[in-house]
Amino acid sequence: MSPTERLDGAAIARALGREPDSVLVFDEIGSTNDYVREHAAELPTGAIVFAESQTRGRGRRGRHWVSPPGVNLLFSVLLRPSFAMEKWSRLTHASALAVARGIEAVSPELVAGIKWPNDIFVAERKIAGILLESHASGSGNGERFAVAGIGLNVNGLGADWPEELRGELTSLRECRADKEPLLREEVASAVLREFDALVAVVEAEFSGMLDEISRRSTLLGKCVEAILPGGGVIVGKVAGFGENGEILLDGGEDRAPRSLMSVERLRIQSSGARSPE
Ligand code: BTN
């Protein structure tokens, strides 16, 4: 294995104690999330699909996920949770926590923060994003599954990204003092070890995870402006996170606190001033 070689799926499967055929690696694919969704019926629970390159990599809210070929980690995991679907949002937050812990496991000098709900930041730049998608079959045969998609910048460097994103993104290599490329198999195994452990207990132990998610939050206590999917705007101070990972915004004075499951965009208000909803 070397940092510049094609990703070794068998090495990742071995490190995780999984069957070799539960880890697939494609050189180029549209989107690993789409592949898992389209092939869910043939794939075992926990199957992991990596791509060296995606032609239609997707982020949340229809955004693109851009990553140069062969340098970062782009993968999706097939999940078949047995608990109620209203709790599946927890999987986004557990995945974000797994990535944050995995980053610190391979690079203990770094501090990984979580920008609710799905962005991982190091040194104030985004290093990873999560795209969790739930699917329930309309046929009523009970086939339901979730796909946890993770994009983690490992060895990409500034010049690898489109110019408009250069100031916003970073990678593990860029953040580390030695600036040496990392073995992506080791990074993937570190993240997936945490992922497996957290997903296994996400129904029973989510409240404990929320403590760590809050500690790692880049938003807690800050005044934010939330743009809602319908276009409305809510402003409030981030007071915490709810039982399924909702963000709790304190509107101040006589306004009732708001709990939001999903937003179009969240911006920290630089002045700290409150503006009307
Ligand atoms: C975001 O930050 O908005 C989420 C980005 C998620 C990107 C990953 S890359 C692997 C998987 N396949 C996709 O098409 N998207 C996710």
PDB file of C-alpha atoms and ligand atoms in Angstrom, residues 30-34 49 51 54 56-61 63-67 73-76 118-120 126 128-133 147-152, ligand 1:
ATOM      1  CA  GLY A  30     -21.616   8.565 -10.825  1.00  0.00           C
ATOM      2  CA  SER A  31     -22.168   8.740  -7.080  1.00  0.00           C
ATOM      3  CA  THR A  32     -21.503   6.094  -4.429  1.00  0.00           C
ATOM      4  CA  ASN A  33     -24.819   6.999  -2.757  1.00  0.00           C
ATOM      5  CA  ASP A  34     -26.650   6.358  -6.033  1.00  0.00           C
ATOM      6  CA  VAL A  49     -18.819   1.316  -1.679  1.00  0.00           C
ATOM      7  CA  ALA A  51     -15.047   5.467  -5.557  1.00  0.00           C
ATOM      8  CA  GLN A  54     -17.363  10.469  -8.948  1.00  0.00           C
ATOM      9  CA  ARG A  56     -22.046  13.165 -10.185  1.00  0.00           C
ATOM     10  CA  GLY A  57     -20.925  13.412  -6.558  1.00  0.00           C
ATOM     11  CA  ARG A  58     -23.727  14.940  -4.533  1.00  0.00           C
ATOM     12  CA  GLY A  59     -23.844  17.039  -1.399  1.00  0.00           C
ATOM     13  CA  ARG A  60     -26.872  18.088   0.620  1.00  0.00           C
ATOM     14  CA  ARG A  61     -29.596  20.211  -0.942  1.00  0.00           C
ATOM     15  CA  ARG A  63     -25.116  20.722  -4.253  1.00  0.00           C
ATOM     16  CA  HIS A  64     -22.194  19.017  -5.999  1.00  0.00           C
ATOM     17  CA  TRP A  65     -19.395  17.299  -4.120  1.00  0.00           C
ATOM     18  CA  VAL A  66     -16.150  17.900  -5.964  1.00  0.00           C
ATOM     19  CA  SER A  67     -13.037  15.819  -5.332  1.00  0.00           C
ATOM     20  CA  LEU A  73     -12.152   9.258   0.425  1.00  0.00           C
ATOM     21  CA  LEU A  74     -15.566   9.024  -1.214  1.00  0.00           C
ATOM     22  CA  PHE A  75     -17.742   6.244   0.121  1.00  0.00           C
ATOM     23  CA  SER A  76     -21.237   5.139   1.096  1.00  0.00           C
ATOM     24  CA  ASN A 118     -23.301  17.285   8.529  1.00  0.00           C
ATOM     25  CA  ASP A 119     -20.096  19.253   8.047  1.00  0.00           C
ATOM     26  CA  ILE A 120     -16.787  18.445   9.697  1.00  0.00           C
ATOM     27  CA  LYS A 126     -14.514  22.105   5.855  1.00  0.00           C
ATOM     28  CA  ALA A 128     -15.667  16.373   5.276  1.00  0.00           C
ATOM     29  CA  GLY A 129     -19.399  16.213   4.593  1.00  0.00           C
ATOM     30  CA  ILE A 130     -22.105  13.619   5.173  1.00  0.00           C
ATOM     31  CA  LEU A 131     -25.069  12.863   2.906  1.00  0.00           C
ATOM     32  CA  LEU A 132     -27.538  10.567   4.667  1.00  0.00           C
ATOM     33  CA  GLU A 133     -30.424   9.418   2.485  1.00  0.00           C
ATOM     34  CA  VAL A 147     -27.338   5.227   2.713  1.00  0.00           C
ATOM     35  CA  ALA A 148     -24.670   7.107   4.633  1.00  0.00           C
ATOM     36  CA  GLY A 149     -22.410   8.905   2.147  1.00  0.00           C
ATOM     37  CA  ILE A 150     -19.142  10.385   3.355  1.00  0.00           C
ATOM     38  CA  GLY A 151     -16.707  12.610   1.511  1.00  0.00           C
ATOM     39  CA  LEU A 152     -13.487  13.147   3.483  1.00  0.00           C
TER      40      LEU A 152
HETATM   41  C1  BTN B   1     -22.235  17.742   1.953  1.00  0.00           C
HETATM   42  O1  BTN B   1     -21.286  18.273   2.523  1.00  0.00           O
HETATM   43  O2  BTN B   1     -23.170  18.410   1.490  1.00  0.00           O
HETATM   44  C2  BTN B   1     -22.281  16.252   1.878  1.00  0.00           C
HETATM   45  C3  BTN B   1     -21.240  15.721   0.944  1.00  0.00           C
HETATM   46  C4  BTN B   1     -21.281  14.210   0.808  1.00  0.00           C
HETATM   47  C5  BTN B   1     -20.363  13.719  -0.274  1.00  0.00           C
HETATM   48  C6  BTN B   1     -20.261  12.226  -0.310  1.00  0.00           C
HETATM   49  S1  BTN B   1     -18.952  11.668  -1.349  1.00  0.00           S
HETATM   50  C7  BTN B   1     -19.527  10.039  -1.223  1.00  0.00           C
HETATM   51  C8  BTN B   1     -21.035  10.080  -1.277  1.00  0.00           C
HETATM   52  N1  BTN B   1     -21.497  10.065  -2.649  1.00  0.00           N
HETATM   53  C9  BTN B   1     -22.083  11.199  -2.995  1.00  0.00           C
HETATM   54  O3  BTN B   1     -22.556  11.459  -4.121  1.00  0.00           O
HETATM   55  N2  BTN B   1     -22.081  12.054  -1.960  1.00  0.00           N
HETATM   56  C10 BTN B   1     -21.489  11.467  -0.788  1.00  0.00           C
END
